[in-house]
Amino acid sequence: MSERPYVLLSCAMSVDGYIDDASPERLRLSSAADFDRVDAVRAGCDAILVGAGTVRADDPQLLIRSPSRREQRVARGLPADLTKVTLTWSGDLDPGARFFTTGTAPKLVYAPSGTAAALAGRLDGHAEVVDTGDPLTPETVLADLAARGVRRLMVEGGGAVHTLFLTAGLVDELQVVVAPFFLGDPAGPRFVRSGVFPQSPAHPMRLAEITRIGDLALLRYLTGAGRA
């Protein structure tokens, strides 16, 4: 088995690179057709990862919605849902969040040593807390997931997690949906934060696919990262 899973990063953003605005309500950047496409992509993965900030802000379920896709996974000997994964440095996670209360697949929380023990007690019965040592690194997370049999990981945000995996050179494929509008909200979160990215002008990604989804555009890039 590879030392790490294949990592697919999926995101929807405005033309000017925002993944949300600063309002309390979650901004809808995608469409029903694109949500169904994302559901199909999820169904082809083993695990799905979001940051703790996304768990707090969006309260996502991270389930496969289509009954037929769930049935097809079970017929292949797979769980109906993906293993859910989140990363936290602070340990600020609510065991009542839908991340923990929905779906029957395993829930994994990766936390540094200073946070893991107390968090494990609070999430007992809701998730397995994995002590990553100090500091928490994406390499440690991916190695542990590979040891658990995860071959294909979908990363779905937010911007801090995107930046963490991209700057570490650990993303193999990038699927970005561009919505046909601007936000221009300096308080809104962006697709990525500041960082030094290996996907630079000197080492650009390869554009593998452009797909029109109504007025949305799906850009699928291969980074050339390979497997670590």
Coordinates of N, CA and C in Angstrom, one line a residue:
M1 N 0.8 -1.2 0.0 CA 0.0 0.0 0.0 C 0.9 1.2 0.0
S2 N 0.4 2.3 -0.7 CA 1.1 3.6 -0.7 C 1.2 4.1 0.7
E3 N 2.3 4.9 0.9 CA 2.5 5.6 2.2 C 1.4 6.6 2.5
R4 N 0.7 7.1 1.5 CA -0.4 8.0 1.8 C -1.5 7.8 0.7
P5 N -2.7 8.2 1.0 CA -3.8 8.1 0.0 C -3.6 9.1 -1.1
Y6 N -4.3 8.8 -2.2 CA -4.5 9.8 -3.3 C -5.3 10.9 -2.7
V7 N -4.9 12.2 -2.9 CA -5.6 13.3 -2.2 C -6.3 14.2 -3.3
L8 N -7.6 14.3 -3.3 CA -8.4 15.1 -4.2 C -9.0 16.2 -3.4
L9 N -8.7 17.4 -3.8 CA -9.2 18.6 -3.1 C -10.3 19.2 -3.9
S10 N -11.5 19.4 -3.3 CA -12.7 19.9 -4.0 C -13.1 21.2 -3.4
C11 N -13.5 22.1 -4.2 CA -13.9 23.4 -3.7 C -14.8 24.2 -4.7
A12 N -15.7 25.0 -4.2 CA -16.4 25.9 -5.1 C -16.1 27.3 -4.6
M13 N -15.9 28.2 -5.6 CA -15.5 29.6 -5.2 C -16.1 30.6 -6.2
S14 N -16.2 31.9 -5.8 CA -16.6 32.9 -6.7 C -15.5 33.2 -7.7
V15 N -15.8 34.0 -8.7 CA -14.7 34.4 -9.7 C -13.5 35.0 -9.0
D16 N -13.8 35.8 -7.9 CA -12.6 36.4 -7.3 C -12.1 35.6 -6.1
G17 N -12.4 34.3 -6.0 CA -11.7 33.4 -5.1 C -12.2 33.3 -3.7
Y18 N -13.5 33.7 -3.5 CA -14.1 33.6 -2.2 C -14.9 32.3 -2.1
I19 N -14.8 31.6 -0.9 CA -15.6 30.4 -0.7 C -16.8 30.7 0.2
D20 N -17.0 31.9 0.7 CA -18.1 32.3 1.5 C -18.0 33.8 1.6
D21 N -19.1 34.4 2.1 CA -19.1 35.8 2.5 C -19.0 35.9 4.1
A22 N -19.2 37.0 4.6 CA -19.0 37.2 6.1 C -20.4 37.2 6.8
S23 N -21.5 36.9 6.1 CA -22.8 36.8 6.7 C -22.9 35.5 7.5
P24 N -23.9 35.5 8.5 CA -24.1 34.3 9.3 C -24.6 33.1 8.5
E25 N -25.3 33.3 7.4 CA -25.8 32.3 6.5 C -24.8 31.7 5.6
R26 N -24.8 30.4 5.4 CA -23.8 29.8 4.4 C -24.2 30.3 3.0
L27 N -23.2 30.8 2.2 CA -23.5 31.2 0.9 C -23.5 30.0 -0.1
R28 N -24.5 30.0 -0.9 CA -24.7 28.9 -1.9 C -23.9 29.3 -3.2
L29 N -22.8 28.6 -3.4 CA -21.9 28.9 -4.5 C -22.2 28.0 -5.7
S30 N -22.8 26.8 -5.4 CA -23.0 25.8 -6.4 C -24.4 25.7 -6.8
S31 N -24.7 24.6 -7.5 CA -26.1 24.3 -8.1 C -26.4 22.9 -7.7
A32 N -27.7 22.6 -7.9 CA -28.2 21.2 -7.7 C -27.4 20.2 -8.5
A33 N -27.1 20.6 -9.8 CA -26.4 19.6 -10.7 C -25.0 19.4 -10.2
D34 N -24.4 20.5 -9.7 CA -23.0 20.3 -9.2 C -23.0 19.6 -7.8
F35 N -23.9 19.8 -7.0 CA -24.0 19.0 -5.7 C -24.1 17.6 -6.0
D36 N -24.8 17.2 -7.1 CA -24.9 15.8 -7.5 C -23.6 15.3 -8.0
R37 N -22.9 16.1 -8.7 CA -21.6 15.7 -9.2 C -20.6 15.5 -8.1
V38 N -20.6 16.4 -7.1 CA -19.8 16.2 -5.9 C -20.1 14.9 -5.2
D39 N -21.4 14.6 -5.1 CA -21.9 13.4 -4.4 C -21.3 12.2 -5.1
A40 N -21.2 12.2 -6.4 CA -20.6 11.1 -7.2 C -19.1 11.0 -6.9
V41 N -18.5 12.1 -6.8 CA -17.0 12.1 -6.5 C -16.8 11.6 -5.1
R42 N -17.6 12.0 -4.2 CA -17.5 11.4 -2.8 C -17.7 9.9 -2.8
A43 N -18.6 9.4 -3.6 CA -18.9 8.0 -3.6 C -17.7 7.2 -4.1
G44 N -16.8 7.8 -4.8 CA -15.6 7.1 -5.3 C -14.4 7.2 -4.4
C45 N -14.6 7.8 -3.2 CA -13.5 8.0 -2.2 C -13.8 7.1 -1.0
D46 N -12.7 7.0 -0.2 CA -12.8 6.2 1.0 C -13.0 7.1 2.3
A47 N -12.6 8.3 2.2 CA -12.7 9.2 3.4 C -12.8 10.6 2.9
I48 N -13.4 11.4 3.8 CA -13.6 12.9 3.5 C -13.1 13.7 4.7
L49 N -12.4 14.7 4.4 CA -11.7 15.5 5.4 C -12.1 17.0 5.3
V50 N -12.5 17.6 6.5 CA -12.6 19.0 6.6 C -12.0 19.5 7.9
G51 N -11.7 20.8 8.0 CA -11.1 21.3 9.2 C -12.2 21.5 10.3
A52 N -11.7 21.7 11.5 CA -12.6 21.9 12.6 C -13.4 23.2 12.4
G53 N -12.8 24.2 11.8 CA -13.5 25.4 11.5 C -14.7 25.2 10.6
T54 N -14.6 24.3 9.7 CA -15.8 24.0 8.8 C -16.8 23.3 9.6
V55 N -16.4 22.4 10.5 CA -17.4 21.6 11.3 C -18.2 22.6 12.1
R56 N -17.5 23.6 12.7 CA -18.2 24.6 13.6 C -19.0 25.6 12.7
A57 N -18.5 26.0 11.6 CA -19.2 27.1 10.9 C -20.4 26.5 10.0
D58 N -20.2 25.4 9.4 CA -21.2 24.9 8.5 C -22.0 23.7 9.0
D59 N -21.5 23.0 10.0 CA -22.2 21.8 10.6 C -22.6 20.8 9.5
P60 N -21.6 20.4 8.7 CA -21.9 19.5 7.6 C -22.1 18.1 8.0
Q61 N -22.9 17.4 7.2 CA -23.1 15.9 7.5 C -22.0 15.1 6.8
L62 N -21.6 15.5 5.6 CA -20.6 14.8 4.9 C -21.0 13.4 4.5
L63 N -22.2 13.2 4.2 CA -22.8 11.9 3.8 C -22.9 11.8 2.3
I64 N -23.0 10.6 1.8 CA -23.4 10.4 0.4 C -24.9 10.4 0.3
R65 N -25.4 11.4 -0.5 CA -26.9 11.6 -0.5 C -27.6 10.6 -1.4
S66 N -27.1 10.2 -2.5 CA -27.8 9.3 -3.4 C -28.0 7.9 -2.9
P67 N -29.2 7.4 -2.7 CA -29.5 6.1 -2.3 C -28.8 5.0 -3.2
S68 N -28.9 5.3 -4.5 CA -28.3 4.3 -5.5 C -26.8 4.2 -5.3
R69 N -26.1 5.4 -5.1 CA -24.7 5.3 -4.9 C -24.3 4.6 -3.6
R70 N -25.1 4.8 -2.6 CA -24.9 4.2 -1.3 C -25.0 2.6 -1.5
E71 N -26.1 2.2 -2.2 CA -26.3 0.8 -2.5 C -25.1 0.2 -3.3
Q72 N -24.6 1.0 -4.3 CA -23.5 0.5 -5.1 C -22.3 0.3 -4.2
R73 N -22.0 1.2 -3.3 CA -20.9 1.0 -2.4 C -21.0 -0.2 -1.6
V74 N -22.2 -0.4 -1.0 CA -22.4 -1.6 -0.2 C -22.2 -2.9 -1.0
A75 N -22.7 -2.9 -2.3 CA -22.6 -4.0 -3.1 C -21.1 -4.3 -3.4
R76 N -20.2 -3.3 -3.4 CA -18.8 -3.5 -3.6 C -18.1 -3.9 -2.3
G77 N -18.8 -4.1 -1.2 CA -18.2 -4.4 0.0 C -17.7 -3.2 0.8
L78 N -18.1 -2.0 0.5 CA -17.7 -0.8 1.1 C -18.8 -0.3 2.1
P79 N -18.4 0.5 3.1 CA -19.5 1.2 3.9 C -20.3 2.1 3.0
A80 N -21.6 2.3 3.4 CA -22.4 3.2 2.6 C -21.9 4.6 2.6
D81 N -21.2 5.0 3.7 CA -20.7 6.4 3.8 C -19.2 6.4 4.0
L82 N -18.6 7.5 3.8 CA -17.1 7.7 3.9 C -16.7 7.8 5.4
T83 N -15.5 7.4 5.7 CA -14.9 7.7 6.9 C -14.8 9.3 7.0
K84 N -15.3 9.9 8.1 CA -15.2 11.3 8.3 C -13.9 11.6 9.1
V85 N -13.2 12.7 8.6 CA -12.0 13.1 9.2 C -12.0 14.6 9.5
T86 N -11.5 15.0 10.6 CA -11.3 16.4 10.8 C -10.0 16.6 11.6
L87 N -9.5 17.8 11.5 CA -8.2 18.2 12.1 C -8.6 19.4 13.1
T88 N -8.0 19.3 14.3 CA -8.2 20.4 15.3 C -6.9 20.7 16.0
W89 N -6.6 21.9 16.2 CA -5.5 22.3 17.1 C -6.0 22.7 18.5
S90 N -7.1 23.3 18.5 CA -7.7 23.8 19.8 C -8.5 22.8 20.5
G91 N -9.1 21.8 19.8 CA -10.0 20.9 20.5 C -11.4 21.4 20.6
D92 N -11.7 22.5 20.0 CA -13.0 23.2 20.1 C -14.0 22.5 19.1
L93 N -14.5 21.4 19.5 CA -15.5 20.6 18.7 C -16.7 20.2 19.6
D94 N -17.9 20.3 19.1 CA -19.1 20.0 19.8 C -19.5 18.6 19.4
P95 N -19.6 17.7 20.4 CA -20.0 16.3 20.1 C -21.4 16.2 19.5
G96 N -22.2 17.3 19.6 CA -23.5 17.3 19.0 C -23.5 17.7 17.6
A97 N -22.4 18.1 17.0 CA -22.3 18.5 15.6 C -22.7 17.3 14.7
R98 N -23.3 17.6 13.6 CA -23.7 16.6 12.6 C -22.6 15.7 12.1
F99 N -21.4 16.3 12.1 CA -20.2 15.5 11.7 C -20.2 14.2 12.6
F100 N -20.5 14.3 13.9 CA -20.4 13.2 14.8 C -21.7 12.4 14.9
T101 N -22.9 13.0 14.7 CA -24.2 12.4 15.0 C -24.8 11.7 13.7
T102 N -24.3 11.9 12.5 CA -24.9 11.4 11.3 C -24.0 10.3 10.7
G103 N -24.5 9.3 10.1 CA -23.8 8.3 9.4 C -23.2 7.3 10.3
T104 N -22.9 6.1 9.8 CA -22.5 5.0 10.6 C -21.0 4.7 10.4
A105 N -20.3 5.3 9.4 CA -18.9 5.1 9.2 C -18.1 5.7 10.3
P106 N -16.8 5.3 10.4 CA -16.0 5.9 11.5 C -15.8 7.4 11.4
K107 N -15.6 8.0 12.5 CA -15.3 9.5 12.6 C -13.9 9.6 13.3
L108 N -13.0 10.2 12.6 CA -11.6 10.4 13.1 C -11.3 11.8 13.4
V109 N -10.8 12.1 14.5 CA -10.4 13.5 14.9 C -8.9 13.5 15.2
Y110 N -8.1 14.2 14.4 CA -6.6 14.3 14.6 C -6.3 15.6 15.4
A111 N -5.6 15.4 16.5 CA -5.2 16.6 17.3 C -3.8 16.4 17.9
P112 N -3.1 17.5 18.2 CA -1.8 17.4 18.7 C -1.9 17.0 20.2
S113 N -0.7 16.6 20.7 CA -0.7 15.9 22.0 C -1.3 16.8 23.1
G114 N -1.1 18.1 23.1 CA -1.6 19.0 24.1 C -3.1 19.1 24.2
T115 N -3.8 18.6 23.1 CA -5.2 18.7 23.0 C -5.9 17.4 23.0
A116 N -5.2 16.3 22.6 CA -5.9 15.0 22.3 C -6.5 14.4 23.5
A117 N -5.8 14.4 24.6 CA -6.3 13.6 25.8 C -7.7 14.1 26.3
A118 N -7.7 15.4 26.5 CA -9.0 16.0 27.0 C -10.1 15.9 25.9
L119 N -9.7 16.0 24.7 CA -10.7 15.9 23.6 C -11.3 14.5 23.5
A120 N -10.4 13.5 23.7 CA -10.8 12.1 23.6 C -11.9 11.8 24.7
G121 N -11.8 12.4 25.9 CA -12.8 12.3 26.9 C -14.1 12.9 26.5
R122 N -14.0 14.1 25.9 CA -15.3 14.8 25.5 C -16.0 14.1 24.3
L123 N -15.2 13.5 23.4 CA -15.8 12.9 22.3 C -16.0 11.4 22.4
D124 N -15.8 10.9 23.6 CA -15.9 9.4 23.8 C -17.3 8.9 23.4
G125 N -17.3 7.9 22.6 CA -18.5 7.4 22.0 C -19.0 8.0 20.8
H126 N -18.3 9.2 20.4 CA -18.7 9.9 19.2 C -17.7 9.8 18.1
A127 N -16.4 9.7 18.4 CA -15.3 9.7 17.5 C -14.1 9.1 18.1
E128 N -13.2 8.7 17.3 CA -11.8 8.3 17.7 C -10.9 9.5 17.6
V129 N -10.3 9.9 18.7 CA -9.3 11.0 18.6 C -7.9 10.4 18.5
V130 N -7.2 10.8 17.5 CA -5.8 10.4 17.2 C -4.8 11.4 17.6
D131 N -3.9 11.0 18.5 CA -2.9 11.9 19.0 C -1.8 11.9 17.9
T132 N -1.6 13.1 17.3 CA -0.6 13.2 16.2 C 0.8 13.5 16.7
G133 N 1.0 13.7 18.0 CA 2.2 14.3 18.4 C 2.2 15.8 18.2
D134 N 3.3 16.4 18.4 CA 3.4 17.9 18.3 C 4.5 18.2 17.3
P135 N 4.3 18.9 16.2 CA 3.0 19.5 15.8 C 2.2 18.5 15.0
L136 N 0.9 18.9 14.8 CA 0.0 18.2 13.9 C 0.4 18.5 12.5
T137 N 0.7 17.5 11.7 CA 1.1 17.7 10.3 C 0.3 16.9 9.4
P138 N 0.0 17.4 8.1 CA -0.8 16.6 7.2 C -0.1 15.3 6.8
E139 N 1.2 15.2 6.9 CA 1.9 14.0 6.6 C 1.6 12.9 7.6
T140 N 1.5 13.3 8.9 CA 1.1 12.3 9.9 C -0.3 11.8 9.7
V141 N -1.2 12.7 9.4 CA -2.6 12.4 9.1 C -2.7 11.4 8.0
L142 N -2.1 11.7 6.9 CA -2.2 10.8 5.7 C -1.5 9.4 5.9
A143 N -0.4 9.4 6.7 CA 0.2 8.1 7.0 C -0.8 7.2 7.8
D144 N -1.4 7.9 8.8 CA -2.3 7.1 9.6 C -3.5 6.6 8.8
L145 N -4.1 7.5 7.9 CA -5.2 7.1 7.1 C -4.8 5.9 6.2
A146 N -3.6 6.0 5.6 CA -3.2 4.9 4.7 C -3.1 3.6 5.5
A147 N -2.6 3.6 6.7 CA -2.5 2.4 7.6 C -3.9 1.9 7.9
R148 N -4.9 2.7 7.8 CA -6.3 2.3 8.1 C -7.0 1.8 6.8
G149 N -6.3 1.8 5.7 CA -6.9 1.3 4.4 C -7.5 2.4 3.5
V150 N -7.3 3.6 3.9 CA -7.8 4.7 3.0 C -6.9 4.9 1.8
R151 N -7.4 4.7 0.7 CA -6.6 4.9 -0.6 C -6.9 6.2 -1.3
R152 N -8.1 6.7 -1.1 CA -8.5 7.9 -1.8 C -9.2 8.8 -0.8
L153 N -8.7 10.0 -0.6 CA -9.2 11.0 0.4 C -9.7 12.2 -0.4
M154 N -10.9 12.7 0.0 CA -11.4 13.9 -0.5 C -11.3 15.0 0.6
V155 N -10.7 16.1 0.2 CA -10.5 17.2 1.1 C -11.5 18.3 0.7
E156 N -12.3 18.8 1.6 CA -13.4 19.8 1.3 C -13.3 21.0 2.1
G157 N -12.2 21.5 2.6 CA -12.1 22.8 3.2 C -11.9 22.8 4.7
G158 N -11.8 24.0 5.2 CA -11.9 25.3 4.5 C -10.5 25.8 4.0
G159 N -10.4 27.1 3.9 CA -9.2 27.7 3.4 C -7.9 27.3 4.1
A160 N -8.0 27.2 5.4 CA -6.8 26.9 6.2 C -6.3 25.4 5.8
V161 N -7.3 24.5 5.7 CA -6.9 23.1 5.3 C -6.5 23.0 3.9
H162 N -7.1 23.8 3.0 CA -6.6 23.8 1.6 C -5.2 24.2 1.6
T163 N -4.9 25.3 2.3 CA -3.5 25.8 2.3 C -2.5 24.8 2.9
L164 N -2.9 24.2 4.0 CA -2.1 23.2 4.7 C -1.7 22.1 3.7
F165 N -2.6 21.5 3.0 CA -2.3 20.4 2.1 C -1.6 20.8 0.8
L166 N -2.0 22.0 0.3 CA -1.4 22.4 -1.0 C 0.1 22.9 -0.7
T167 N 0.3 23.6 0.3 CA 1.7 24.1 0.5 C 2.6 23.0 0.9
A168 N 2.1 21.9 1.4 CA 2.9 20.7 1.8 C 3.1 19.8 0.5
G169 N 2.5 20.2 -0.6 CA 2.7 19.4 -1.8 C 2.0 18.0 -1.7
L170 N 0.9 17.9 -1.0 CA 0.2 16.7 -0.8 C -1.1 16.5 -1.5
V171 N -1.4 17.4 -2.4 CA -2.6 17.3 -3.2 C -2.3 16.8 -4.6
D172 N -3.0 15.7 -5.0 CA -2.7 15.1 -6.3 C -3.6 15.7 -7.4
E173 N -4.9 16.0 -7.0 CA -5.9 16.5 -7.9 C -6.7 17.6 -7.3
L174 N -7.0 18.6 -8.1 CA -7.7 19.8 -7.6 C -9.0 19.9 -8.5
Q175 N -10.1 19.9 -7.9 CA -11.4 20.2 -8.6 C -12.0 21.4 -8.1
V176 N -12.0 22.5 -8.9 CA -12.5 23.8 -8.5 C -13.6 24.2 -9.4
V177 N -14.8 24.5 -8.7 CA -15.9 25.0 -9.4 C -16.0 26.5 -9.2
V178 N -16.1 27.2 -10.4 CA -16.1 28.7 -10.3 C -17.5 29.2 -10.6
A179 N -18.1 29.9 -9.6 CA -19.4 30.5 -9.7 C -19.4 31.8 -10.5
P180 N -20.4 32.1 -11.2 CA -20.4 33.2 -12.1 C -20.7 34.6 -11.5
F181 N -20.0 34.9 -10.4 CA -20.2 36.2 -9.8 C -19.0 36.5 -8.9
F182 N -19.0 37.8 -8.5 CA -17.9 38.3 -7.6 C -18.5 38.5 -6.2
L183 N -17.7 38.4 -5.2 CA -18.1 38.8 -3.8 C -17.5 40.0 -3.3
G184 N -16.2 40.2 -3.5 CA -15.5 41.4 -3.1 C -15.6 41.7 -1.6
D185 N -15.7 40.7 -0.8 CA -15.9 40.9 0.7 C -14.6 40.6 1.4
P186 N -13.8 41.6 1.8 CA -12.5 41.4 2.4 C -12.6 40.6 3.7
A187 N -13.8 40.5 4.3 CA -14.0 39.7 5.5 C -14.3 38.3 5.3
G188 N -14.6 38.0 4.0 CA -15.0 36.6 3.6 C -13.8 35.7 3.5
P189 N -14.0 34.4 3.7 CA -12.8 33.4 3.6 C -12.5 33.2 2.1
R190 N -11.2 33.0 1.9 CA -10.8 32.7 0.5 C -10.5 31.3 0.3
F191 N -10.3 30.9 -0.9 CA -10.0 29.5 -1.3 C -8.7 29.0 -0.6
V192 N -7.7 29.9 -0.6 CA -6.5 29.6 0.2 C -6.0 30.8 0.9
R193 N -5.2 30.6 1.9 CA -4.6 31.7 2.6 C -3.1 31.9 2.1
S194 N -2.4 32.9 2.7 CA -1.1 33.1 2.2 C -0.2 31.9 2.5
G195 N 0.7 31.7 1.6 CA 1.6 30.5 1.8 C 2.6 30.4 0.6
V196 N 3.5 29.5 0.8 CA 4.5 29.2 -0.3 C 4.0 27.9 -1.0
F197 N 3.5 28.0 -2.2 CA 2.9 26.9 -2.9 C 3.9 26.3 -3.9
P198 N 4.0 24.9 -3.9 CA 4.9 24.3 -4.9 C 4.2 24.5 -6.3
Q199 N 2.9 24.7 -6.4 CA 2.3 24.9 -7.7 C 2.4 26.4 -8.0
S200 N 3.6 26.7 -8.6 CA 4.0 28.0 -8.8 C 4.1 28.3 -10.3
P201 N 4.4 29.5 -10.8 CA 4.6 29.8 -12.2 C 5.7 28.9 -12.8
A202 N 6.7 28.5 -12.0 CA 7.8 27.7 -12.5 C 7.3 26.2 -12.5
H203 N 6.3 25.9 -11.7 CA 5.8 24.5 -11.7 C 4.3 24.5 -11.7
P204 N 3.7 24.8 -12.8 CA 2.3 24.9 -12.9 C 1.6 23.6 -12.9
M205 N 0.3 23.6 -12.5 CA -0.5 22.4 -12.6 C -0.9 22.1 -14.0
R206 N -1.3 20.9 -14.3 CA -1.8 20.5 -15.6 C -3.3 20.5 -15.6
L207 N -3.9 21.2 -16.5 CA -5.4 21.3 -16.7 C -5.8 20.0 -17.4
A208 N -6.5 19.2 -16.7 CA -6.9 17.9 -17.2 C -8.3 17.9 -17.8
E209 N -9.2 18.9 -17.3 CA -10.6 18.9 -17.8 C -11.2 20.2 -17.5
I210 N -12.1 20.7 -18.4 CA -12.9 21.8 -18.2 C -14.3 21.4 -18.5
T211 N -15.3 21.5 -17.6 CA -16.6 21.1 -17.8 C -17.6 22.2 -17.5
R212 N -18.6 22.5 -18.3 CA -19.6 23.5 -18.1 C -20.7 22.8 -17.3
I213 N -21.1 23.4 -16.2 CA -22.3 22.9 -15.4 C -23.2 24.1 -15.3
G214 N -24.1 24.3 -16.3 CA -24.9 25.5 -16.4 C -24.0 26.7 -16.5
D215 N -24.1 27.6 -15.6 CA -23.2 28.8 -15.7 C -22.0 28.6 -14.8
L216 N -21.8 27.5 -14.2 CA -20.6 27.2 -13.4 C -19.6 26.6 -14.4
A217 N -18.3 26.7 -14.0 CA -17.2 26.0 -14.7 C -16.4 25.2 -13.7
L218 N -16.3 23.9 -14.1 CA -15.5 23.0 -13.3 C -14.1 22.9 -13.9
L219 N -13.1 23.2 -13.2 CA -11.7 23.1 -13.6 C -11.0 22.0 -12.8
R220 N -10.5 21.0 -13.5 CA -9.9 19.9 -12.9 C -8.4 19.9 -13.2
Y221 N -7.6 20.0 -12.2 CA -6.1 20.1 -12.3 C -5.5 18.9 -11.7
L222 N -4.4 18.5 -12.3 CA -3.5 17.5 -11.7 C -2.2 18.2 -11.3
T223 N -1.8 18.0 -10.1 CA -0.6 18.8 -9.6 C 0.7 18.2 -9.9
G224 N 0.7 16.9 -10.2 CA 2.0 16.3 -10.5 C 2.7 15.9 -9.2
A225 N 2.0 16.0 -8.0 CA 2.6 15.7 -6.7 C 3.0 14.2 -6.6
G226 N 2.2 13.3 -7.3 CA 2.4 11.9 -7.1 C 2.1 11.5 -5.7
R227 N 2.6 10.3 -5.3 CA 2.3 9.8 -3.9 C 3.6 9.9 -3.1
A228 N 3.5 10.4 -1.9 CA 4.7 10.5 -1.1 C 5.3 9.2 -0.7

